[in-house]
PDB file of C-alpha atoms in Angstrom:
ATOM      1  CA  UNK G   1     -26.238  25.210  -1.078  1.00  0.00           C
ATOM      2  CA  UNK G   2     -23.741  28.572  -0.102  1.00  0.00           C
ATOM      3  CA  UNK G   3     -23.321  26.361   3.414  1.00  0.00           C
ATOM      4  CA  UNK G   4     -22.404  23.035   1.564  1.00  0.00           C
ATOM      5  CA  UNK G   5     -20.177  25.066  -0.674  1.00  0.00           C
ATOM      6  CA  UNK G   6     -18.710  26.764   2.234  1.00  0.00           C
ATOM      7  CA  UNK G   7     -18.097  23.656   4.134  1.00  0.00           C
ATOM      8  CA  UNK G   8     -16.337  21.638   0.980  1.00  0.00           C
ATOM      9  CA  UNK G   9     -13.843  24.793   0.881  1.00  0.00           C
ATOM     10  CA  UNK G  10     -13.401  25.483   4.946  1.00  0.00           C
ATOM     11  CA  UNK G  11     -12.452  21.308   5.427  1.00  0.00           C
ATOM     12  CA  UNK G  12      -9.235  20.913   3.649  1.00  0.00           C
ATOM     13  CA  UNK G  13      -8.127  24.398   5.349  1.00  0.00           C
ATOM     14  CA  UNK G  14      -8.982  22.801   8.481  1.00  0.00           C
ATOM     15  CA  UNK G  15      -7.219  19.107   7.589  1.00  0.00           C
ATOM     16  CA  UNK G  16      -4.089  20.566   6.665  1.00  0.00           C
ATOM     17  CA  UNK G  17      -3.615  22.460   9.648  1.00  0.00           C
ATOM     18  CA  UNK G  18      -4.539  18.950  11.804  1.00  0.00           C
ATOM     19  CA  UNK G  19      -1.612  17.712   9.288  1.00  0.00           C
ATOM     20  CA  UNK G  20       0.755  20.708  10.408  1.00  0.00           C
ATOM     21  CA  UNK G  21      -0.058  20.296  14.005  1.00  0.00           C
ATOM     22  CA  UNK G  22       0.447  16.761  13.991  1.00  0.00           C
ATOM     23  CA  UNK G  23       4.305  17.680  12.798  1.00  0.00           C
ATOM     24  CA  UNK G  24       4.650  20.200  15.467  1.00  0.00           C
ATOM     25  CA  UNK G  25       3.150  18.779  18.280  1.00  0.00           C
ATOM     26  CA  UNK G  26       2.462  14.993  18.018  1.00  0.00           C
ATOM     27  CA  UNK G  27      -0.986  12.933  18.418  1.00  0.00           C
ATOM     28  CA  UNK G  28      -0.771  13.888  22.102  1.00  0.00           C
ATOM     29  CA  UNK G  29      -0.808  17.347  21.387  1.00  0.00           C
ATOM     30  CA  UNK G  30      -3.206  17.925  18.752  1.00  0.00           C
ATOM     31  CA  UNK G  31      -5.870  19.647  20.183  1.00  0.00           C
ATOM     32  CA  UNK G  32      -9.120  21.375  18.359  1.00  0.00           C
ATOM     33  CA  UNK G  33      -7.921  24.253  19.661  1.00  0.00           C
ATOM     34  CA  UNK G  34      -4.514  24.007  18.258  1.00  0.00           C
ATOM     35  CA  UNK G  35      -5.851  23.119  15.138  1.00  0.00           C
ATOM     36  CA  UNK G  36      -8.539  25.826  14.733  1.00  0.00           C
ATOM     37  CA  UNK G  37      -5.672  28.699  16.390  1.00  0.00           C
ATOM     38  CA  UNK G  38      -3.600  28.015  13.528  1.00  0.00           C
ATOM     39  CA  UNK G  39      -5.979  29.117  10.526  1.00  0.00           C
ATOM     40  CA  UNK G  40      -7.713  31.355  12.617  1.00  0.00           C
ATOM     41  CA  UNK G  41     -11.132  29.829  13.269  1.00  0.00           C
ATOM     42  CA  UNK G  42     -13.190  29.353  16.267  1.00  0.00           C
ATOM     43  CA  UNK G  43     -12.816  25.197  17.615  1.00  0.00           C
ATOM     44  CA  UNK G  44     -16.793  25.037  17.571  1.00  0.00           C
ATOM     45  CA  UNK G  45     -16.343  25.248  13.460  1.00  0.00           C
ATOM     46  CA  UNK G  46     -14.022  21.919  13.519  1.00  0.00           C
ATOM     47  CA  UNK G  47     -17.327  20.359  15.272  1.00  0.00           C
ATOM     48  CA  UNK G  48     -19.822  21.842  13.153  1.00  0.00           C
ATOM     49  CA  UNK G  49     -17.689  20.396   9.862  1.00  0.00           C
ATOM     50  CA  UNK G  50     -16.749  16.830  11.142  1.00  0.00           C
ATOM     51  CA  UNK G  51     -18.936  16.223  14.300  1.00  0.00           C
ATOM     52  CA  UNK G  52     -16.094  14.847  16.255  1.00  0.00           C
ATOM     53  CA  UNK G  53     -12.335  13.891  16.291  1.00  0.00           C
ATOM     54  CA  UNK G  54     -12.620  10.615  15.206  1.00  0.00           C
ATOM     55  CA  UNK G  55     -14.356  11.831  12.144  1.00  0.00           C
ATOM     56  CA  UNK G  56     -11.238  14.576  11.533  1.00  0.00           C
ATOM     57  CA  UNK G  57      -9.113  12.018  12.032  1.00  0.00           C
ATOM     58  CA  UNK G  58     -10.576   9.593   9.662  1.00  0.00           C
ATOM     59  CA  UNK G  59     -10.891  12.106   6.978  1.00  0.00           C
ATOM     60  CA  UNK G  60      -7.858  13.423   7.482  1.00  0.00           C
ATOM     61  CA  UNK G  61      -6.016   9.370   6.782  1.00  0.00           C
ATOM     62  CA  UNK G  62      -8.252   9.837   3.677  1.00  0.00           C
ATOM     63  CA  UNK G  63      -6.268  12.743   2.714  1.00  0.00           C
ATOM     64  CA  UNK G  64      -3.132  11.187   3.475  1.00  0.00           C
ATOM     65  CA  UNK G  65      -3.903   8.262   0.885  1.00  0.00           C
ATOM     66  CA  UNK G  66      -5.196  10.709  -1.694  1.00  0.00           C
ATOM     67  CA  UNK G  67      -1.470  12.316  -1.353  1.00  0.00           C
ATOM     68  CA  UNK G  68       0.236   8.568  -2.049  1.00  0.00           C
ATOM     69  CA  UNK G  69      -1.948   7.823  -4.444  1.00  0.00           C
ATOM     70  CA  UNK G  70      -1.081  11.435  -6.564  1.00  0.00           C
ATOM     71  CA  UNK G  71      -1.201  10.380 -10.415  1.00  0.00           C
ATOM     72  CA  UNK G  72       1.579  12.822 -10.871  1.00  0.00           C
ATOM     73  CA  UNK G  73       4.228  11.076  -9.074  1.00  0.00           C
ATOM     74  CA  UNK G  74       3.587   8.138 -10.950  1.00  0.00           C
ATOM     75  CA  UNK G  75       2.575   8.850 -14.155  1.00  0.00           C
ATOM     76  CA  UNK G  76       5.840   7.333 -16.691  1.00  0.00           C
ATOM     77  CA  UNK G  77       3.126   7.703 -19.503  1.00  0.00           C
ATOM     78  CA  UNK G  78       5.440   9.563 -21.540  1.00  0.00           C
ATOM     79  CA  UNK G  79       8.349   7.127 -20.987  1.00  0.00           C
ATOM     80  CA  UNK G  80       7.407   4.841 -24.297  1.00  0.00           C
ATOM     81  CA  UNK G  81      10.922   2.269 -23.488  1.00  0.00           C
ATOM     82  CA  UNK G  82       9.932  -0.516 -21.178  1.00  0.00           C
ATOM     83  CA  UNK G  83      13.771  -0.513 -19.572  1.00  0.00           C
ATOM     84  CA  UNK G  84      13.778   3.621 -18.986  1.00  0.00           C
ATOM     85  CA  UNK G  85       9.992   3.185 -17.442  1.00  0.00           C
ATOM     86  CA  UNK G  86      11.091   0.309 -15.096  1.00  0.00           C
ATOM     87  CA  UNK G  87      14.322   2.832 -14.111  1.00  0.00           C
ATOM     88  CA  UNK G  88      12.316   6.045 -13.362  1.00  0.00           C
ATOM     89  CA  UNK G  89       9.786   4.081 -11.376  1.00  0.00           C
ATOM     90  CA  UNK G  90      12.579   2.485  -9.420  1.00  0.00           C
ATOM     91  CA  UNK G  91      13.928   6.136  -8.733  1.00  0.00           C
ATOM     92  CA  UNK G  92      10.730   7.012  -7.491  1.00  0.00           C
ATOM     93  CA  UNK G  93       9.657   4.774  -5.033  1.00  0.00           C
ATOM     94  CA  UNK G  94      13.552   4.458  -3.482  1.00  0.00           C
ATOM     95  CA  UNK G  95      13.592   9.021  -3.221  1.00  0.00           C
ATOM     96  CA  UNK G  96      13.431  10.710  -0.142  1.00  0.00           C
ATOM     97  CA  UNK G  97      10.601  12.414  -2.009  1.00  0.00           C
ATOM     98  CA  UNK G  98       8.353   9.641  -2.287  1.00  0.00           C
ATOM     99  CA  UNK G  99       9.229   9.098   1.194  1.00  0.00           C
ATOM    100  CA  UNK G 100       8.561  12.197   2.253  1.00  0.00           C
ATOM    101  CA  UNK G 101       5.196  12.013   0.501  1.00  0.00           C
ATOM    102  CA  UNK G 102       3.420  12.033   4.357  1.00  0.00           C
ATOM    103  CA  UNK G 103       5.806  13.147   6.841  1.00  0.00           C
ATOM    104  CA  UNK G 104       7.004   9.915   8.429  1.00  0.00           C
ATOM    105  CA  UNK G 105       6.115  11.050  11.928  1.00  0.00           C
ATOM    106  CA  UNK G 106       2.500  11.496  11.260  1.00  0.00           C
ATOM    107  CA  UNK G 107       2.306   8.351   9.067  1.00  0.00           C
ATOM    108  CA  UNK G 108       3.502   6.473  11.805  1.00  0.00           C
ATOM    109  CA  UNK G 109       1.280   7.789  14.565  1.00  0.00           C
ATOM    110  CA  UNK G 110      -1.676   6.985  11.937  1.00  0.00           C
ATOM    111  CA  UNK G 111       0.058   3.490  11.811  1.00  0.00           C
ATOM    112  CA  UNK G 112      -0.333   3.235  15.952  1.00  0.00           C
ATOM    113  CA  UNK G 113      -3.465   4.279  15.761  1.00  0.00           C
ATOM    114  CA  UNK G 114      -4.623   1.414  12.971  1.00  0.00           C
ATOM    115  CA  UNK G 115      -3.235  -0.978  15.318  1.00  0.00           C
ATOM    116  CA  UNK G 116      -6.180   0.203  17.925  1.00  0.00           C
ATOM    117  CA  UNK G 117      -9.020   1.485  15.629  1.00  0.00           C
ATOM    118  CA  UNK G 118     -10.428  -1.111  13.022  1.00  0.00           C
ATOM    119  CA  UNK G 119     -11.583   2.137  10.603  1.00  0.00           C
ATOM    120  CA  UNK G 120      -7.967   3.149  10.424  1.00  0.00           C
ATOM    121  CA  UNK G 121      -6.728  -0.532  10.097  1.00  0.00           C
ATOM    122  CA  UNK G 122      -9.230  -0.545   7.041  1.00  0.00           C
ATOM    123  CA  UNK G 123      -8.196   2.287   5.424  1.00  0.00           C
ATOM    124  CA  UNK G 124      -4.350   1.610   5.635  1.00  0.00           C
ATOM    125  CA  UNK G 125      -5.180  -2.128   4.173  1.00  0.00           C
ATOM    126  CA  UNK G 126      -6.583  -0.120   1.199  1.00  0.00           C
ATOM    127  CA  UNK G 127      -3.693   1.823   1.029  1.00  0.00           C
ATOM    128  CA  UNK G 128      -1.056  -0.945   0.904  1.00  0.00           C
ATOM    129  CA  UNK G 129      -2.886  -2.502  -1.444  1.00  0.00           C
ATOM    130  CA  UNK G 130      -3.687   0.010  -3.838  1.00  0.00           C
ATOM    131  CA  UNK G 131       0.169   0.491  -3.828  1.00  0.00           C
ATOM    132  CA  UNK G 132       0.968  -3.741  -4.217  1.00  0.00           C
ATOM    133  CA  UNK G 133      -1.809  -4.098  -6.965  1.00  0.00           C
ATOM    134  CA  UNK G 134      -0.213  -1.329  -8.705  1.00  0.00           C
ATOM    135  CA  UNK G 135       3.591  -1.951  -8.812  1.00  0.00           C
ATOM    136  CA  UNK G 136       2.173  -5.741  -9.416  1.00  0.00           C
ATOM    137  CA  UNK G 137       0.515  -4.527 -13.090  1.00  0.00           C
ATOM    138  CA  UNK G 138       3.674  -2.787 -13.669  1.00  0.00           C
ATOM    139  CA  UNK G 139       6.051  -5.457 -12.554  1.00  0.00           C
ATOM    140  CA  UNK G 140       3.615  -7.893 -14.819  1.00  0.00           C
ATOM    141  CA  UNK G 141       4.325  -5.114 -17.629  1.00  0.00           C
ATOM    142  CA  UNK G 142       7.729  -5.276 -17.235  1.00  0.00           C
ATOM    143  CA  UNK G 143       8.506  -9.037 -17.016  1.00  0.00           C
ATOM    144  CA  UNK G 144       6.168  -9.045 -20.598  1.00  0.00           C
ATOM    145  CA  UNK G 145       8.586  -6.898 -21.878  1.00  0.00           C
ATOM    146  CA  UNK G 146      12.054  -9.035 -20.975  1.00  0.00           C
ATOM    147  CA  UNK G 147      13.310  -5.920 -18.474  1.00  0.00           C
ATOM    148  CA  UNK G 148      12.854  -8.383 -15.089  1.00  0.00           C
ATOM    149  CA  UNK G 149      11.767 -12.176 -14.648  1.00  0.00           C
ATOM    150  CA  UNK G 150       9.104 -12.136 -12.166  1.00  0.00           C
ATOM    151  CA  UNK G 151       6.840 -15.620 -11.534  1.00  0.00           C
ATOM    152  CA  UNK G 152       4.530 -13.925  -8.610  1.00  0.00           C
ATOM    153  CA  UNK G 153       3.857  -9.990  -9.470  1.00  0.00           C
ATOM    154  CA  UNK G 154       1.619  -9.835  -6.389  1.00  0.00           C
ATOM    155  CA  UNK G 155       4.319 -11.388  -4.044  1.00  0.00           C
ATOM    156  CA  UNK G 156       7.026  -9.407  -5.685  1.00  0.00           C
ATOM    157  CA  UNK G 157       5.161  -6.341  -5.133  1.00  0.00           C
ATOM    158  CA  UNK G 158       4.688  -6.871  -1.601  1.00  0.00           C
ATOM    159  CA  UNK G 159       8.280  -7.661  -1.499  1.00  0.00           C
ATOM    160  CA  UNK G 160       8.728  -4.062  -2.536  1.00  0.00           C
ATOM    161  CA  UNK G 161       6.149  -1.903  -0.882  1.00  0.00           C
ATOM    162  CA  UNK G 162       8.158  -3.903   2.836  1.00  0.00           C
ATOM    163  CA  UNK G 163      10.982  -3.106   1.743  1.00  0.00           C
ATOM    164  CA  UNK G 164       9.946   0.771   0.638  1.00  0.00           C
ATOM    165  CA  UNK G 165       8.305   0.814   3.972  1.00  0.00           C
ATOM    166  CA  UNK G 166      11.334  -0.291   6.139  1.00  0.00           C
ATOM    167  CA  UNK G 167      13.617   2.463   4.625  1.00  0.00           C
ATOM    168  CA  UNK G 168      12.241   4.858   7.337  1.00  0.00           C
ATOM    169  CA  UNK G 169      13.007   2.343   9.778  1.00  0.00           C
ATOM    170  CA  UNK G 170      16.407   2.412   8.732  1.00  0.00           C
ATOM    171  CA  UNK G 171      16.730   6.334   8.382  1.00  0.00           C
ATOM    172  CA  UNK G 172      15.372   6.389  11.777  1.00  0.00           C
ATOM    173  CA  UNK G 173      17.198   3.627  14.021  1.00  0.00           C
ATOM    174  CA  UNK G 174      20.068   2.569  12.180  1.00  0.00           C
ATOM    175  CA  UNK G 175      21.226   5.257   9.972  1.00  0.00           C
ATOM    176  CA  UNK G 176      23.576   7.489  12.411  1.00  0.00           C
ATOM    177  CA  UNK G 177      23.012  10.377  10.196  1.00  0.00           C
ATOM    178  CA  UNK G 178      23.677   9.326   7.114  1.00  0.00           C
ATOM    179  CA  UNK G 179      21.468  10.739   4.130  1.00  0.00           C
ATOM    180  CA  UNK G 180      18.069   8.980   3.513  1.00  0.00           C
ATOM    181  CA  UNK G 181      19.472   8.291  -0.444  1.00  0.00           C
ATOM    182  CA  UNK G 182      22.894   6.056   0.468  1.00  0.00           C
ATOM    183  CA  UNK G 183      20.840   3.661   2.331  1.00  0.00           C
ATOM    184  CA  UNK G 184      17.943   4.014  -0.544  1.00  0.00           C
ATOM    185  CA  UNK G 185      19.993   3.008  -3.403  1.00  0.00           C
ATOM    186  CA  UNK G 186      21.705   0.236  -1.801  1.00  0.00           C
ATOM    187  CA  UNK G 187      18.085  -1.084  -1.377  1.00  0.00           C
ATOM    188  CA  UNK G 188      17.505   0.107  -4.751  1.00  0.00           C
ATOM    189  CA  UNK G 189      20.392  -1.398  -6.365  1.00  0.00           C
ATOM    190  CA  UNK G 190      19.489  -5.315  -4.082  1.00  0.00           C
ATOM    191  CA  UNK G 191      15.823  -5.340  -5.781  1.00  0.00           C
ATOM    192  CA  UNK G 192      16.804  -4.003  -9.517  1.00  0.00           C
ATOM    193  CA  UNK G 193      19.299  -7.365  -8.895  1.00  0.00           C
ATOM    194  CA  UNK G 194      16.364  -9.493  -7.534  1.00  0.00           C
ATOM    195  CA  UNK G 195      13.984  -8.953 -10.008  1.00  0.00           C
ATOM    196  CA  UNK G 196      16.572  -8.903 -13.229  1.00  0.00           C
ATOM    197  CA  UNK G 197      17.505 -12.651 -12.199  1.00  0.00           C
ATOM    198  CA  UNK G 198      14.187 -13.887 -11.180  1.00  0.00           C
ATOM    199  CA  UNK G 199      14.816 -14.569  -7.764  1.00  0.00           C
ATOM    200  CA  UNK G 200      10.566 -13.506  -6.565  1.00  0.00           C
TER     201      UNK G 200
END
């Protein structure tokens, strides 16, 4: 039992520092060793927890999704007017903190690596659709309460979750140094449009 207890405490010290050295040094660089230097431990504990790397790195995309899926960023329980609900979630999902949820390049590399390994691929599909199934019941909510006109929540959603998803594209290729938010709530602004006139 102490070695099952020990092991559910050691492995998120041990997948957060895989999620720091990831930052620092890239997929290429992100070594055991690495990992296990930065909190201290000896590599052969990284292989006693998860077996192999393919194992950290699966539980570690796990993690990720646990961070998106955080009730506290998206809980608008409190927010009792359908139009104010509809406007803080739109705030949220177009903020450089909701962006910044996963650092972008570590969410990207686990994005190569989905295109590669099918477990990956999996776990990203349940991801994105965790995310489009749940702006889709609030989008659903919304258009019941006469705040957007929306035919196709599902399709709408995806709409959304692309269009979330290309604003690090932007920030990345095409921005030239302008802040993440200028872009953001130009997007912002396009959808709030799209979805008041029932254009999706």
């Amino acid at each position: 039992m102490r070695k099952n207890k020990n092991a559910a405490l050691r492995k998120p010290d041990i997948l957060e520092s895989y999620y720091q050295v990831l930052i620092q040094e890239g997929l290429e660089g992100a070594s055991i060793g690495k990992i296990a230097d930065l909190i201290g431990i000896h590599p052969s504990l990284i292989i006693h927890y998860f077996k192999n790397k393919e194992n950290l790195k699966l539980e570690l995309v796990d993690l990720l999704i646990e961070k998106y899926e955080s009730p506290a960023m998206l809980d608008f329980d409190h927010i009792g007017d359908a139009e104010a609900h509809f406007n803080a979630l739109m705030d949220v999902i177009f903020s450089l903190k909701w962006s910044r949820t996963v650092e972008p390049s570590v969410h990207f590399a686990f994005f190569y690596l989905s295109l590669r390994d099918e477990k990956i691929l999996d776990r990203f599909k349940v991801m994105f659709k965790w995310l489009r199934d749940y702006l889709s019941r609030k989008l659903a909510y919304f258009d019941r309460a006469g705040v957007v006109r929306v035919d196709n929540p599902d399709r709408a959603a995806e709409y959304i979750v692309t269009m979330m998803e290309g604003l690090e594209f932007h920030n990345q290729f095409l921005a030239d140094g302008e802040p993440f938010e200028a872009f953001s709530q130009i997007a912002k602004k396009s959808l709030i449009s799209v979805l008041k006139n029932g254009d999706l």
